[in-house]
PDB file of C-alpha atoms in Angstrom:
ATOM      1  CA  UNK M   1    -158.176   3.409 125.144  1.00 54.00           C
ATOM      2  CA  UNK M   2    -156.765   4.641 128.268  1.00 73.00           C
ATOM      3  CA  UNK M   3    -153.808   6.846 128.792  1.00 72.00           C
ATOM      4  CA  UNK M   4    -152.470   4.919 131.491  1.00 70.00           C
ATOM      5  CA  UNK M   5    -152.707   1.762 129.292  1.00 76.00           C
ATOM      6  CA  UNK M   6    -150.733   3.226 126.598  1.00 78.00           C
ATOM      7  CA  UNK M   7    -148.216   4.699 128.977  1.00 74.00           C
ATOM      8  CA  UNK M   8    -148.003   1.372 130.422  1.00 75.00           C
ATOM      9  CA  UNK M   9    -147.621  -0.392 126.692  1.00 77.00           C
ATOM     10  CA  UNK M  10    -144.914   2.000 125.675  1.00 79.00           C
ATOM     11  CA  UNK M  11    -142.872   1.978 128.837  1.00 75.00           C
ATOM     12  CA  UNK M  12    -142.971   5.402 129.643  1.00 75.00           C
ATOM     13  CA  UNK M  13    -142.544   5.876 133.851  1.00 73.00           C
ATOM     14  CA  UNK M  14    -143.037   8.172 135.935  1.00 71.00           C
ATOM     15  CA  UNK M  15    -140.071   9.435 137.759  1.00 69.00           C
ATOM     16  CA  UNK M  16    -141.460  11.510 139.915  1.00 67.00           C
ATOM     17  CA  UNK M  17    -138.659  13.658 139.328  1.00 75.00           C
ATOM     18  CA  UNK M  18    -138.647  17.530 136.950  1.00 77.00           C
ATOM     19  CA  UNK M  19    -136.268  17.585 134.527  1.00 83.00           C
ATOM     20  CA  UNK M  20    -137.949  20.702 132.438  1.00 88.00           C
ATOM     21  CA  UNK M  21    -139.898  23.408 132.674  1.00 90.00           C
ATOM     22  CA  UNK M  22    -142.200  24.780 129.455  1.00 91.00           C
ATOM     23  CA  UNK M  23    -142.805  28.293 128.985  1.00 91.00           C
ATOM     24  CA  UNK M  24    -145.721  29.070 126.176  1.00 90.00           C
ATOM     25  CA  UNK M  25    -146.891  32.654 125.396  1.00 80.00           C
ATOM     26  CA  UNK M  26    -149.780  32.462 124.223  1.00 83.00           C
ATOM     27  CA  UNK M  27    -152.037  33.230 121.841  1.00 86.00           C
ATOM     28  CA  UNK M  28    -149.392  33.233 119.003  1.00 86.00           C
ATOM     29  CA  UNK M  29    -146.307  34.024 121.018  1.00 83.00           C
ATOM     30  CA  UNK M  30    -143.130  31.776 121.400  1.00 91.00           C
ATOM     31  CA  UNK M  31    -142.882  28.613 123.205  1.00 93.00           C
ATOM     32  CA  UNK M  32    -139.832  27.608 125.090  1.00 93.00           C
ATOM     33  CA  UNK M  33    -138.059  24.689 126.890  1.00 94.00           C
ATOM     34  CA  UNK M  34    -135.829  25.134 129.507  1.00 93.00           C
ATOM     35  CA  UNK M  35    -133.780  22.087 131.033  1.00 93.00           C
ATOM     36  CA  UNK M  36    -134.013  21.979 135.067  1.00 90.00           C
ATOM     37  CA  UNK M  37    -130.621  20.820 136.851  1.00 90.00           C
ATOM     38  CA  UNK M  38    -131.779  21.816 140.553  1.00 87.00           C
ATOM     39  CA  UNK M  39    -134.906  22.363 142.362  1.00 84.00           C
ATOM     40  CA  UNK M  40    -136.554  23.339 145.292  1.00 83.00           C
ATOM     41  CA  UNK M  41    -140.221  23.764 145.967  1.00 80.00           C
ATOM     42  CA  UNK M  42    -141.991  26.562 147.463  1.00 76.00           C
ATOM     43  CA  UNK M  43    -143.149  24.540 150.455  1.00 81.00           C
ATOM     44  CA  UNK M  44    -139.589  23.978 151.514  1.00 83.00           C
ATOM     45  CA  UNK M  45    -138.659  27.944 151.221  1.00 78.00           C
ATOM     46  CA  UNK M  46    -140.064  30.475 153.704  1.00 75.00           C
ATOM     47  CA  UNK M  47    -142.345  32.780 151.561  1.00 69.00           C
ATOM     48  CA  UNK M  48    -144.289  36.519 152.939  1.00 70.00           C
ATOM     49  CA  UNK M  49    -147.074  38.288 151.611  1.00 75.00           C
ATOM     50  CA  UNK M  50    -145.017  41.112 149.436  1.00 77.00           C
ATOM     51  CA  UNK M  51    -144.481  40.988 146.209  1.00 81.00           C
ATOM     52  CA  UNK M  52    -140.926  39.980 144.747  1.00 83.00           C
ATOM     53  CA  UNK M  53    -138.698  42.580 142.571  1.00 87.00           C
ATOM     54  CA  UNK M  54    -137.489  41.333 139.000  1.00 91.00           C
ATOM     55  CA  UNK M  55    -133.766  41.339 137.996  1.00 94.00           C
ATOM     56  CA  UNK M  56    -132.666  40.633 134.468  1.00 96.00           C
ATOM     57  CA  UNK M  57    -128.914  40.200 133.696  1.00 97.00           C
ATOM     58  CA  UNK M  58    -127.294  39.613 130.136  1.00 97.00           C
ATOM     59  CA  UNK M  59    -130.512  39.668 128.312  1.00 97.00           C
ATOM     60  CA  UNK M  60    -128.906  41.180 125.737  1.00 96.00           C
ATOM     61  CA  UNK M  61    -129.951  39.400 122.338  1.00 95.00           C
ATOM     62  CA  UNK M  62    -132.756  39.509 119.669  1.00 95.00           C
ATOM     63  CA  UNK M  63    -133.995  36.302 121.268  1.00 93.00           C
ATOM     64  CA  UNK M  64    -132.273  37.370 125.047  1.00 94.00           C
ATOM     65  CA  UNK M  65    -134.854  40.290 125.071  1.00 95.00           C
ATOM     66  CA  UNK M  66    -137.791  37.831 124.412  1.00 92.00           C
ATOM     67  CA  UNK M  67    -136.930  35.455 126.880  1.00 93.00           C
ATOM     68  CA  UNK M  68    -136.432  37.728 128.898  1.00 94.00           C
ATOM     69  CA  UNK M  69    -140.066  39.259 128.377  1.00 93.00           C
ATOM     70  CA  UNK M  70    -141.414  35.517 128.883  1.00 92.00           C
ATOM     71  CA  UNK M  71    -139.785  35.998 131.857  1.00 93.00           C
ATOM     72  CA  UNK M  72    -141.333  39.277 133.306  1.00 93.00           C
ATOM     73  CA  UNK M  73    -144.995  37.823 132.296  1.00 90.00           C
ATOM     74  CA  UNK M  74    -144.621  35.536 135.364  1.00 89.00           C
ATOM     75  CA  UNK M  75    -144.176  38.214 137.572  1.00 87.00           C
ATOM     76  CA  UNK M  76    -147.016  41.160 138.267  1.00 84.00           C
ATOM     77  CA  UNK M  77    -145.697  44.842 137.794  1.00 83.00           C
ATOM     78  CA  UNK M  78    -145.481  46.815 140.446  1.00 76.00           C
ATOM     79  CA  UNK M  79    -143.668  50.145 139.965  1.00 71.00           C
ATOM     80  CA  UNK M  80    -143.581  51.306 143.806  1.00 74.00           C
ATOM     81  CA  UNK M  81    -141.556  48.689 145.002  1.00 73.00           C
ATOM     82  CA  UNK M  82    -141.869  47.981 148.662  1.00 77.00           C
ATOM     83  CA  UNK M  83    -141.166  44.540 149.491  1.00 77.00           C
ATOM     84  CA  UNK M  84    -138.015  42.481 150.585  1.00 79.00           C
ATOM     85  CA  UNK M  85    -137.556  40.239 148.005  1.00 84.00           C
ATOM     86  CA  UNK M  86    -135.541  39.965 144.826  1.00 89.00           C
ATOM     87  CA  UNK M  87    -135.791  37.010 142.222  1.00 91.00           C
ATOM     88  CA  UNK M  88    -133.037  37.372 139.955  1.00 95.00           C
ATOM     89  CA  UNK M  89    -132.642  35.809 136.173  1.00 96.00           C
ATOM     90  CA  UNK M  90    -128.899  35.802 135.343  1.00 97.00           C
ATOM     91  CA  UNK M  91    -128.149  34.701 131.605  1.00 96.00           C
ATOM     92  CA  UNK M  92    -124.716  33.493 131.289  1.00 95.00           C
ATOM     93  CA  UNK M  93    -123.215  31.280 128.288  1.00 90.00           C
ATOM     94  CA  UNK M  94    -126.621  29.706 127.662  1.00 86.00           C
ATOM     95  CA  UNK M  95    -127.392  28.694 130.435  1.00 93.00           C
ATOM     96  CA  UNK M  96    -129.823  30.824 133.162  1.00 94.00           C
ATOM     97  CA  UNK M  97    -129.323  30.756 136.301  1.00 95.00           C
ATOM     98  CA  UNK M  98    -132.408  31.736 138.737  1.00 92.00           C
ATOM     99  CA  UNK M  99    -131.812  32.949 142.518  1.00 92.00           C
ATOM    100  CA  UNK M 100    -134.277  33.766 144.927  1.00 86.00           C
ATOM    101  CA  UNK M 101    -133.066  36.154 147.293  1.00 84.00           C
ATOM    102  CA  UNK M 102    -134.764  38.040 150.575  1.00 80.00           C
ATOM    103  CA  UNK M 103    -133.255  40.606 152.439  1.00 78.00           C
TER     104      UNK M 103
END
């Protein structure tokens, strides 16, 4: 049968709206869920060319430090940083809190 007639059977809807985020690290690594209370795309922020610096605060946990490491996969590595923008991850009472900043 088709997925839209099961969907349709079962009264699932589509919000149009992103309420979560899943992080897997594959091939045998952890998979996460993280719960999204604000958004904004990248079309409505003003993005250059350079590449953005990584800050990790209060990682400091068994599972903090692999969270954090899912993290730092998303980004590339660049040691000679150059650029003029910072994305920060700030861990604070379970709950992360992710800021974009350029300067």
């Amino acid at each position: 049968m088709r997925v839209s007639y099961q969907c349709n059977f079962r009264y699932f809807i589509d919000t149009h709206f992103i309420d979560g985020i899943v992080l897997c690290h594959l091939p045998e690594g952890p998979t996460a869920f993280f719960k999204i209370n604000s958004l904004k795309f990248t079309k409505d922020i003003k993005v250059g060319q350079s590449l953005s610096s990584l800050i990790l605060n209060n990682f400091n946990t068994r599972l903090g430090h692999t969270v954090a490491r899912m993290f730092a996969c998303l980004f590339p590595h660049e040691p000679m940083f150059t650029g003029r923008r910072v994305v920060t991850f700030h861990n604070q009472r379970d709950y992360i809190f992710f800021r974009h900043h350029r300067f």
